[in-house]
Short mmCIF file of C-alpha atoms and ligand atoms in Angstrom, two decimals:
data_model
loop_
_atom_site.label_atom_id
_atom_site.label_comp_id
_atom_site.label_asym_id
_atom_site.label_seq_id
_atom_site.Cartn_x
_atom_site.Cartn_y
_atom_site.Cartn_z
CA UNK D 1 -25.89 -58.87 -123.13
CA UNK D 2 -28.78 -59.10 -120.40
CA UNK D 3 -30.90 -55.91 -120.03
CA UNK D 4 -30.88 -53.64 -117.27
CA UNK D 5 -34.18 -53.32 -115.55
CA UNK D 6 -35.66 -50.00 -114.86
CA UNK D 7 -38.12 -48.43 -112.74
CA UNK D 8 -39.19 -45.16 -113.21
CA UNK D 9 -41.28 -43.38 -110.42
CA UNK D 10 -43.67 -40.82 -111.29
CA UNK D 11 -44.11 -42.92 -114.52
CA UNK D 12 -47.33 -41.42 -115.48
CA UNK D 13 -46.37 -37.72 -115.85
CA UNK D 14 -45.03 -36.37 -118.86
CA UNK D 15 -41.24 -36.57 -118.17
CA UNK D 16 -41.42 -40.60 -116.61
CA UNK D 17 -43.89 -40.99 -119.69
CA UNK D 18 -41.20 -39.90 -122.37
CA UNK D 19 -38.52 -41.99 -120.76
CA UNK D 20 -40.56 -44.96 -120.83
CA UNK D 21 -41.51 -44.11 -124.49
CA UNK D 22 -37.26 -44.05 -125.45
CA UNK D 23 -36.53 -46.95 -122.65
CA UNK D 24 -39.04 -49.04 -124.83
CA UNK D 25 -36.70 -48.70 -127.78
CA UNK D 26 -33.12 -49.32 -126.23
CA UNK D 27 -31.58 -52.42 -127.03
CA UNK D 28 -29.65 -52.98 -123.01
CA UNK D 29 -32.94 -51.48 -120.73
CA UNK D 30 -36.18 -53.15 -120.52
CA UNK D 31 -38.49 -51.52 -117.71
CA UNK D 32 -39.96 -53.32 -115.07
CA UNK D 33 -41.86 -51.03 -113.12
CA UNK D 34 -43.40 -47.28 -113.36
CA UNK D 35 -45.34 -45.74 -110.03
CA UNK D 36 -48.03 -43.45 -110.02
CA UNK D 37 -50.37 -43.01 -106.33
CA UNK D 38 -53.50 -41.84 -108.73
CA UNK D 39 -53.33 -44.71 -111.55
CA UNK D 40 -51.97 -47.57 -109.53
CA UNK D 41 -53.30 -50.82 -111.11
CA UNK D 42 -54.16 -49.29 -114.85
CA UNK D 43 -52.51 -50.16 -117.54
CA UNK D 44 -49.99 -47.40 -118.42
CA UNK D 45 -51.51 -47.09 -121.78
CA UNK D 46 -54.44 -45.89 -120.32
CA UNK D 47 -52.19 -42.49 -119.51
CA UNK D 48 -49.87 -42.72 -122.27
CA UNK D 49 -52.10 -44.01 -125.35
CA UNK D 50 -48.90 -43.44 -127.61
CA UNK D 51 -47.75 -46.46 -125.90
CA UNK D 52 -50.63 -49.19 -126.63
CA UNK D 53 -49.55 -52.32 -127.90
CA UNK D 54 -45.56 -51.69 -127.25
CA UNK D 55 -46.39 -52.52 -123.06
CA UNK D 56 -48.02 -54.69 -120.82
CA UNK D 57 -47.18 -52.77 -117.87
CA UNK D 58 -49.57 -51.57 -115.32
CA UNK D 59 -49.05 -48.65 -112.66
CA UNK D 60 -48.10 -49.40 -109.35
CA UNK D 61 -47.63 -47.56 -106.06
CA UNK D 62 -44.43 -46.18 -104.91
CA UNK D 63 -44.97 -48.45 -101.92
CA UNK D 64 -45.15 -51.38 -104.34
CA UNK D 65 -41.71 -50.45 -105.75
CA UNK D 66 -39.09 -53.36 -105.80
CA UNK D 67 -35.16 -53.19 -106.43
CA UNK D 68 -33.81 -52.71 -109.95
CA UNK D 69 -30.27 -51.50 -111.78
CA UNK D 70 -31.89 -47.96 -112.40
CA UNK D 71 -34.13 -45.75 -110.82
CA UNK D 72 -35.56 -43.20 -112.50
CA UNK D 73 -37.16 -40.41 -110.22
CA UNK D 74 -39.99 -38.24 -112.10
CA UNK D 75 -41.61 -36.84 -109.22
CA UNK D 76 -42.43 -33.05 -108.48
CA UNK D 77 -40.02 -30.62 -106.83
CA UNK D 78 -39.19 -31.61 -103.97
CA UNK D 79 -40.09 -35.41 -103.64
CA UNK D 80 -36.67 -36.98 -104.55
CA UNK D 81 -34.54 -35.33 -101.64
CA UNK D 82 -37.53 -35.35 -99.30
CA UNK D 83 -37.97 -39.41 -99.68
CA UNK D 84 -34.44 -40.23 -100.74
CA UNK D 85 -33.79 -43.00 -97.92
CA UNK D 86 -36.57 -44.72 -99.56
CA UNK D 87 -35.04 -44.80 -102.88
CA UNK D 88 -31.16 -44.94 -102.55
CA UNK D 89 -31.05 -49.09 -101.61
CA UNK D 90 -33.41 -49.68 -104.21
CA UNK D 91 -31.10 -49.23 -107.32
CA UNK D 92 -27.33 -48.94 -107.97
CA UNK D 93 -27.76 -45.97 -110.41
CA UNK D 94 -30.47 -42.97 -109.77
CA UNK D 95 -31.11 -40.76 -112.23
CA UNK D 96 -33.20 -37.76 -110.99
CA UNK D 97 -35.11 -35.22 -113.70
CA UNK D 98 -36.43 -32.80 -111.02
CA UNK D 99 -34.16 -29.85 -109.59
CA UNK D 100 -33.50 -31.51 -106.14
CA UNK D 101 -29.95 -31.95 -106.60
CA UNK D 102 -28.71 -30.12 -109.42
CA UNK D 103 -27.62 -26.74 -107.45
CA UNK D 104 -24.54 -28.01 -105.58
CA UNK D 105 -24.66 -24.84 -103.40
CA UNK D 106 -27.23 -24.85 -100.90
CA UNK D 107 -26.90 -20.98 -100.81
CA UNK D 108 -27.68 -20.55 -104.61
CA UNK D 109 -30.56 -23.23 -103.84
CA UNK D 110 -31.82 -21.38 -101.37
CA UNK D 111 -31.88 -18.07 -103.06
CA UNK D 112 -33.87 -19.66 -105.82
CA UNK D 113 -36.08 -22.35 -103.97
CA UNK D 114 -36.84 -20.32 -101.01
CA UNK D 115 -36.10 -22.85 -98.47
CA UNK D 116 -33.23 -24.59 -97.64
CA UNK D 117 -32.37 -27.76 -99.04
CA UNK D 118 -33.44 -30.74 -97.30
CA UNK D 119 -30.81 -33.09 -97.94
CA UNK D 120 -27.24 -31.16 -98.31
CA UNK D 121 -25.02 -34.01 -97.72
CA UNK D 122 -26.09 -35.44 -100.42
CA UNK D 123 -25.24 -32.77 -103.38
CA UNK D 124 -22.32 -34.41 -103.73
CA UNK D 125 -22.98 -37.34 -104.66
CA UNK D 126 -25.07 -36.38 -107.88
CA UNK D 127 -23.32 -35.11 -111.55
CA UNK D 128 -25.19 -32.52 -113.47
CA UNK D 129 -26.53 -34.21 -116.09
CA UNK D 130 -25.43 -32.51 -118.90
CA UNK D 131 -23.55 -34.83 -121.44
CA UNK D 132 -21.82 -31.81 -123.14
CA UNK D 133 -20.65 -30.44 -120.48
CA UNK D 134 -19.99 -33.05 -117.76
CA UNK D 135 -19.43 -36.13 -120.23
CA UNK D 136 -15.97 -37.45 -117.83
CA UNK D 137 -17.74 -37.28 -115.08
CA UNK D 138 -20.60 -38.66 -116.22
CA UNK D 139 -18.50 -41.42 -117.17
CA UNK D 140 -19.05 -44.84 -114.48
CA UNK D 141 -21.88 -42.16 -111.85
CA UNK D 142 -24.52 -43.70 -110.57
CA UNK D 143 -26.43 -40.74 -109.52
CA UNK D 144 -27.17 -37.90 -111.58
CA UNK D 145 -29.26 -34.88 -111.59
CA UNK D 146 -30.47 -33.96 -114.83
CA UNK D 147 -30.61 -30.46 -116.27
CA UNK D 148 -33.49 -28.48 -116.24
CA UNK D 149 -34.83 -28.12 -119.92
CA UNK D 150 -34.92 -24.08 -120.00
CA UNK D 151 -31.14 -23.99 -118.56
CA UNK D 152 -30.17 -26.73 -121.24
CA UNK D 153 -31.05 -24.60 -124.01
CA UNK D 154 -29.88 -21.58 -122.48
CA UNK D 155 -26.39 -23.19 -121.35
CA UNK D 156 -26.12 -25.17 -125.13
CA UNK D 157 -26.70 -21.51 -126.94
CA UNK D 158 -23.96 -20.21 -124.92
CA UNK D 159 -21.32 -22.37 -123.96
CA UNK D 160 -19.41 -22.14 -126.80
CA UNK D 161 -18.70 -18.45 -126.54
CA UNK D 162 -18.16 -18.47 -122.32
CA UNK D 163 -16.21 -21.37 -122.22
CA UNK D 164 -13.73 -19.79 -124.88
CA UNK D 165 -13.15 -16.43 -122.97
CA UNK D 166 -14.87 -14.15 -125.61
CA UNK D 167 -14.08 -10.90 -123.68
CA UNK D 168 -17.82 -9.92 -123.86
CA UNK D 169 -18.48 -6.07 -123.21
CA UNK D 170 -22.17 -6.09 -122.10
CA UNK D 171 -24.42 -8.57 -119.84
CA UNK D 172 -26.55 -11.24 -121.63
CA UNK D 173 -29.92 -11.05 -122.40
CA UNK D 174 -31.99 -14.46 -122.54
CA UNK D 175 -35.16 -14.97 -123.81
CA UNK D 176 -37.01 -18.67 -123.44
CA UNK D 177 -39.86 -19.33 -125.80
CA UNK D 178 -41.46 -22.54 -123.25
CA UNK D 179 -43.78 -25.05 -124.68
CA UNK D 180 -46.84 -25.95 -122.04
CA UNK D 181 -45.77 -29.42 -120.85
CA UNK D 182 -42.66 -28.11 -119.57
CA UNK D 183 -45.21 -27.85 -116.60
CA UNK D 184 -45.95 -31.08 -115.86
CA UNK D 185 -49.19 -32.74 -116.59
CA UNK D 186 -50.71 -32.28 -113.47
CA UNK D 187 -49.06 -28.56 -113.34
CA UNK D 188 -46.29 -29.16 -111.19
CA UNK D 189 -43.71 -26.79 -111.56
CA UNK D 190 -44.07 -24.12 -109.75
CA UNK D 191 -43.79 -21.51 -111.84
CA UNK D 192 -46.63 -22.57 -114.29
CA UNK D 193 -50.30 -22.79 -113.39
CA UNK D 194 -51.95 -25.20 -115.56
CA UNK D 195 -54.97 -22.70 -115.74
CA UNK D 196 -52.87 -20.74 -118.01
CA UNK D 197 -51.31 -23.25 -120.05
CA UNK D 198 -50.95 -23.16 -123.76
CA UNK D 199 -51.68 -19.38 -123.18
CA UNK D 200 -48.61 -17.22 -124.99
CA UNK D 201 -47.92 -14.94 -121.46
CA UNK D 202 -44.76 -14.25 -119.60
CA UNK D 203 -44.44 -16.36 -116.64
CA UNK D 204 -41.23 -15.62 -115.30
CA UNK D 205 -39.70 -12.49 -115.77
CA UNK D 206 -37.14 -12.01 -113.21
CA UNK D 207 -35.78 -15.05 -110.84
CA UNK D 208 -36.39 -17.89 -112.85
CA UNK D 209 -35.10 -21.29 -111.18
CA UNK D 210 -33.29 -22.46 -114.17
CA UNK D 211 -31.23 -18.96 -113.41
CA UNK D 212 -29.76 -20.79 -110.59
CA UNK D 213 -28.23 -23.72 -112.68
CA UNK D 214 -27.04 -20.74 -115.78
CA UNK D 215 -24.90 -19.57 -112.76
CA UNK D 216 -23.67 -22.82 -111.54
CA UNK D 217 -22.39 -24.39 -115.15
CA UNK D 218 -21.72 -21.42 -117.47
CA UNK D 219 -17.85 -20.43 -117.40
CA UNK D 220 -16.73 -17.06 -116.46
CA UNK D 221 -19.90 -16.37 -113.98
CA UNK D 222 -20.91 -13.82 -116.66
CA UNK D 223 -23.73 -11.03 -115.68
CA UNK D 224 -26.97 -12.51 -117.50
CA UNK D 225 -30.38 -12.12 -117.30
CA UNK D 226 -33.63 -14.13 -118.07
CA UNK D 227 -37.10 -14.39 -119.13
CA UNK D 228 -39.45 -16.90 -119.66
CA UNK D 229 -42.63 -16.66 -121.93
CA UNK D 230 -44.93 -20.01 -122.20
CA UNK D 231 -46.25 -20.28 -125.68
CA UNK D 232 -49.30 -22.11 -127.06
CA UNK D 233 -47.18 -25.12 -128.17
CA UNK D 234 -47.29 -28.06 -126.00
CA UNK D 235 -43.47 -29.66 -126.87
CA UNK D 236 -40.32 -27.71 -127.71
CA UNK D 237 -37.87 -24.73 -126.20
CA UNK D 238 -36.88 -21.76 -128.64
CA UNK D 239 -34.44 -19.88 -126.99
CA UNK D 240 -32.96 -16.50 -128.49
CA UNK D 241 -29.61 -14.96 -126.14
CA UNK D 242 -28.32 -11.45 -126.94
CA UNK D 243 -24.46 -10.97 -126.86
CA UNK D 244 -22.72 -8.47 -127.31
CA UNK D 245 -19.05 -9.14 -129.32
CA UNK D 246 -15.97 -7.02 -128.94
CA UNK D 247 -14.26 -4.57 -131.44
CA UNK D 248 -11.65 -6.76 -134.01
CA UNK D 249 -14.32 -10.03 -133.41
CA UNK D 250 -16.88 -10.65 -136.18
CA UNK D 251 -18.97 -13.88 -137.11
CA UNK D 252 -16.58 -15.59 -137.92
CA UNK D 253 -15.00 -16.01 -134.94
CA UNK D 254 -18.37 -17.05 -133.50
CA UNK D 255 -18.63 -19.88 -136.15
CA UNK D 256 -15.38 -21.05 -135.28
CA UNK D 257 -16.10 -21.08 -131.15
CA UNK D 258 -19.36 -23.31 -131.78
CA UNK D 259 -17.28 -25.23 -134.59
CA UNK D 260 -14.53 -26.02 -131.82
CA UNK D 261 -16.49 -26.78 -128.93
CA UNK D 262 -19.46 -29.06 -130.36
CA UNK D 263 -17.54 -31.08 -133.39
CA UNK D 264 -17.56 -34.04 -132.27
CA UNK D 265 -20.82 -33.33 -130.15
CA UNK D 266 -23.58 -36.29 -131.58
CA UNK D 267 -26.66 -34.41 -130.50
CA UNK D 268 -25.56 -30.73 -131.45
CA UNK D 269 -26.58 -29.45 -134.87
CA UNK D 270 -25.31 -25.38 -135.98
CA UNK D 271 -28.07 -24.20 -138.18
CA UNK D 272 -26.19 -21.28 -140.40
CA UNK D 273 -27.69 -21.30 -143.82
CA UNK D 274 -28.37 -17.98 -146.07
CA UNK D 275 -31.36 -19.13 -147.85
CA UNK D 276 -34.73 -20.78 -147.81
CA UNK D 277 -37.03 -20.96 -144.90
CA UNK D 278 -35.15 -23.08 -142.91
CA UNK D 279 -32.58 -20.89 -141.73
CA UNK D 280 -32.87 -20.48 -138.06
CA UNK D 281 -33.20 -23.26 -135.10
CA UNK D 282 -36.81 -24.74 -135.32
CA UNK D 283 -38.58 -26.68 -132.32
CA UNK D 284 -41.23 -27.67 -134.74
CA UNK D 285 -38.27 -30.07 -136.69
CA UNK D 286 -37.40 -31.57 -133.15
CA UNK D 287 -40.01 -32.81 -131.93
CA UNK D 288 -39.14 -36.15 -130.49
CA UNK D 289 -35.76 -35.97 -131.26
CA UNK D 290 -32.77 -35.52 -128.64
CA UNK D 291 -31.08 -32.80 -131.00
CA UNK D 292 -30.24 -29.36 -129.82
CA UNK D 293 -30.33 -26.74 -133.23
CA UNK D 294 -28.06 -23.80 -132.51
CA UNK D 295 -27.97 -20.64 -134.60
CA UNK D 296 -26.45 -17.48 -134.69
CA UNK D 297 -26.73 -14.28 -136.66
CA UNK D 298 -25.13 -10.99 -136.19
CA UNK D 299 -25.54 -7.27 -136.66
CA UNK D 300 -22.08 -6.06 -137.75
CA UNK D 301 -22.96 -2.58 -137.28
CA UNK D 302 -23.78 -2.76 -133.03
CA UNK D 303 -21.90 -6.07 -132.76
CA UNK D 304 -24.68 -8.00 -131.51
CA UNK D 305 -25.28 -11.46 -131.43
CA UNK D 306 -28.63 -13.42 -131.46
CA UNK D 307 -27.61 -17.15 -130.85
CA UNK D 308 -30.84 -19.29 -131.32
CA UNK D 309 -31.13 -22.73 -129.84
CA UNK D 310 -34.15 -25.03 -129.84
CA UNK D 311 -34.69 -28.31 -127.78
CA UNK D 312 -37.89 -30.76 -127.08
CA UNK D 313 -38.07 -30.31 -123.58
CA UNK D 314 -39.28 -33.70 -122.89
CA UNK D 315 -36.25 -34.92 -124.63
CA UNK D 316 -33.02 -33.10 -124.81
CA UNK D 317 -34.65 -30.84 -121.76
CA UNK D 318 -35.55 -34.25 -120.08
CA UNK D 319 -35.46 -38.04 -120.76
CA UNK D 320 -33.55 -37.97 -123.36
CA UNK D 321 -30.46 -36.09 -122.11
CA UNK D 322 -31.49 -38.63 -118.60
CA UNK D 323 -30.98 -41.75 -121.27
CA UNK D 324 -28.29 -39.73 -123.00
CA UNK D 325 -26.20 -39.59 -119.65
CA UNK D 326 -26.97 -43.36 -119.04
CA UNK D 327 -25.57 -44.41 -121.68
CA UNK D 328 -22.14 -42.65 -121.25
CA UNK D 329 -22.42 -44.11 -117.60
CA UNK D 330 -22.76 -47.03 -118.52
CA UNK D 331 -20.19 -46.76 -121.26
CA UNK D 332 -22.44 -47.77 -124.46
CA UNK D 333 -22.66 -45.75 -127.69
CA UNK D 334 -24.41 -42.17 -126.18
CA UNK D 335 -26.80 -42.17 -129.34
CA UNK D 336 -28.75 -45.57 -128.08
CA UNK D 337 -32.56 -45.46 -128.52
CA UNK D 338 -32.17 -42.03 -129.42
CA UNK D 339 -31.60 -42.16 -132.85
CA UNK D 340 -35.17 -40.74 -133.54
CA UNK D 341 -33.98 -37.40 -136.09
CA UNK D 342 -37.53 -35.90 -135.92
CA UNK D 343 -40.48 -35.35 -137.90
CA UNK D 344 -40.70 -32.70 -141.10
CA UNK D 345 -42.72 -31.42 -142.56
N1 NAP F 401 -42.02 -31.45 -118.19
C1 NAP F 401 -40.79 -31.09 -118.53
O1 NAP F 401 -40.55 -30.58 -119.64
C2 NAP F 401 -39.63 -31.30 -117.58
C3 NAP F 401 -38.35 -30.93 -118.02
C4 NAP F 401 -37.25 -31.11 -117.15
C5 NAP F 401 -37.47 -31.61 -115.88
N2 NAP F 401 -38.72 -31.94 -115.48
C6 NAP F 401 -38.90 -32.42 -114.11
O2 NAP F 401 -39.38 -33.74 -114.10
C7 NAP F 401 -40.22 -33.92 -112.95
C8 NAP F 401 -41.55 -34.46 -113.40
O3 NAP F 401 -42.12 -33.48 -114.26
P1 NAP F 401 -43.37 -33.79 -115.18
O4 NAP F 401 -43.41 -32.71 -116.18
O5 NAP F 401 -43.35 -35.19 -115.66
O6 NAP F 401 -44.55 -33.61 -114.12
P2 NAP F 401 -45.98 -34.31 -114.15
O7 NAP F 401 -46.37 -34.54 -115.57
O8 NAP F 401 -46.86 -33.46 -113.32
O9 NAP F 401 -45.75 -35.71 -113.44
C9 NAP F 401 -45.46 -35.85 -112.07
C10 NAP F 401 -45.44 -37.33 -111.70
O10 NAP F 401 -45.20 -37.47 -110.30
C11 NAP F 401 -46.33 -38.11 -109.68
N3 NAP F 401 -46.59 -37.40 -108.43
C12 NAP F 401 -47.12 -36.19 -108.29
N4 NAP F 401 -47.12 -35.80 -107.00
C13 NAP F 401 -46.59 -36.81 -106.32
C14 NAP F 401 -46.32 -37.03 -104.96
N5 NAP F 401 -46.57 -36.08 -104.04
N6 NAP F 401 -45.77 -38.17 -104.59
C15 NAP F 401 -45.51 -39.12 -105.51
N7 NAP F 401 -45.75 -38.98 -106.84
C16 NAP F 401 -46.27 -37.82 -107.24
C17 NAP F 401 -47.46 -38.02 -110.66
O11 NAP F 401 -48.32 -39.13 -110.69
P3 NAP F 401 -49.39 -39.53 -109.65
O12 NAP F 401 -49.97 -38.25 -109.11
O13 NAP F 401 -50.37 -40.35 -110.41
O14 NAP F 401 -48.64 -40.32 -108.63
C18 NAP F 401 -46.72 -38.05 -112.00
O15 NAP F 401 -46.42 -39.39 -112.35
C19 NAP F 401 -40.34 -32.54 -112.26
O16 NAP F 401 -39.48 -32.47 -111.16
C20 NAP F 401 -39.93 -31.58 -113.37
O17 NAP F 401 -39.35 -30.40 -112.85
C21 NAP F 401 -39.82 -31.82 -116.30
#
């Protein structure tokens, strides 16, 4: 089978980075090209040192940028749908890892982005990459907007329960434990400030983006509310969400919802065990990896629920859920080159 080539723009941040780290590893890609403006002409291992010896490729300009069978668009907020004419005859399939077109309503967008959206007509076009939720339609697309890494773990810990019906009796509270280079290397997002990174500090408490897409994909349009705290780690997502379960339900029908909905799921892992230290949903074990760890525990006297789930932003929140989606586009086993499991101890 010949490979796919790939370009990925924005190559020398920390999400184009990671998917040229798994991209290097799958057996039907084989990248060609990776932009950035301030590194043009370097090698790429000069900006990803992980990656010495396993490429020859050196940074080029955006300008520079020739066709290939996939696009991948790393940029900053804002860039893809700003400079989309630019991109869209450049590569049959586009896979974008910023916000720009996840938010199909350009209302909700606005309400959360504060402007309105550049490009509307092309929302459309673009699934939500989120294999576990949108793996038909991710069947065959060749654009897709992939999840934000905060709403992934949020929407994974929750799902199950939503998209069953539980008749819940009290709004949701989310908490999301962020790791520092969910803000970019060069600070990006928005709602970081690299001055503060690695700090442990709420920076979001109210009106978080990722709010926008927990409205868009979670069944039922449930009342829920979230906060974000950045923590001193530089990888990983630990996410806790408060329920609140109904008279006559008890754990057990919890473990059965996540049971149901995520058996056959490849990258979905229930962490219920009663003993030892590993009992709750680590991001320290997933470093890496593409898994998402979901736990649950209850308090049978108030009925509430703390479902845990933990991610690596850079890959389930990020290139690994972008390769993840590939592959079911492009109709190969979803697990290529990301078999990685993780590192312990
Ligand atoms: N980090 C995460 O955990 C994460 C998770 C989910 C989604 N994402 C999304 O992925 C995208 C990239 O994030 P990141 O964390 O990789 O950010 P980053 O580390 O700051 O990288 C941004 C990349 O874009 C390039 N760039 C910056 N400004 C540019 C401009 N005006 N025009 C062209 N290129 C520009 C940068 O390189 P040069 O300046 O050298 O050109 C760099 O390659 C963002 O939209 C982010 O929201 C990130």
């Amino acid at each position: 089978m010949s490979k796919l080539s790939v370009a990925i723009v924005g190559g020398s941040g920390y999400a184009g980075g990671e998917f040229l780290r798994l991209a290097l590893n799958h057996p039907h890609l084989e990248v060609t090209q990776v932009t950035s403006e301030r590194n043009a002409g370097d090698p790429v291992h000069f900006v990803h040192p992980n990656l010495r010896g396993r490429t020859h490729l050196k940074f080029r300009r955006m300008a520079d940028l020739e066709a290939a069978d996939v696009l991948i668009l790393a940029l900053p907020h804002g860039n893809a749908a700003k400079h989309f004419a630019r991109f869209e005859g450049l590569a049959e399939t586009i896979i974008d890892l910023s916000a720009d077109f996840r938010i199909k309503d350009p209302e909700l967008y606005r309400k959360y982005y504060e402007e309105d959206h550049p490009a509307p007509e092309l929302l459309p076009s673009f699934v939500y990459g989120n294999p576990e939720l949108h793996r038909e339609e991710l069947r065959g697309a060749t654009r897709i907007a992939c999840a934000g890494c905060l709403a992934t773990s949020a929407i994974l810990a929750l799902y199950p329960l939503l998209k069953l019906g539980v008749p819940l009796p009290k709004d949701i509270m989310i908490t999301g434990l962020v790791g520092s280079s969910a803000a970019g290397a060069s600070g990006s997002d928005a709602s970081h400030h690299p001055e503060r990174e690695g700090s442990l500090r709420v920076y979001k408490a109210t009106g978080h983006r990722h709010h926008a897409e927990l409205t868009q994909e979670l069944p039922g349009r449930f009342p829920l509310h979230l906060t974000a705290i950045s923590t001193p780690r530089v990888r990983g997502i630990l996410t806790t969400a408060q329920v609140f379960i109904p008279d006559g339900y008890s754990e057990r029908d919890v473990w059965g919802a996540y049971r149901e909905v995520y058996a056959d799921e490849p990258f979905i892992r229930i962490v219920k065990v009663r003993k030892g230290i590993h009992r709750y949903p680590d991001p320290k074990l997933l470093d890496g990896s593409n898994f998402c760890d979901i736990g649950f525990e209850t308090d049978d006297e108030t009925g509430r629920v703390v479902i845990m789930s933990a991610i690596d932003n850079l890959v389930k929140g990020t290139a690994g859920h972008a390769l993840q989606c590939l592959n079911i586009a492009r109709g190969w086993d979803e697990t290529l080159g990301l078999e990685f499991v993780g590192l312990h101890p």
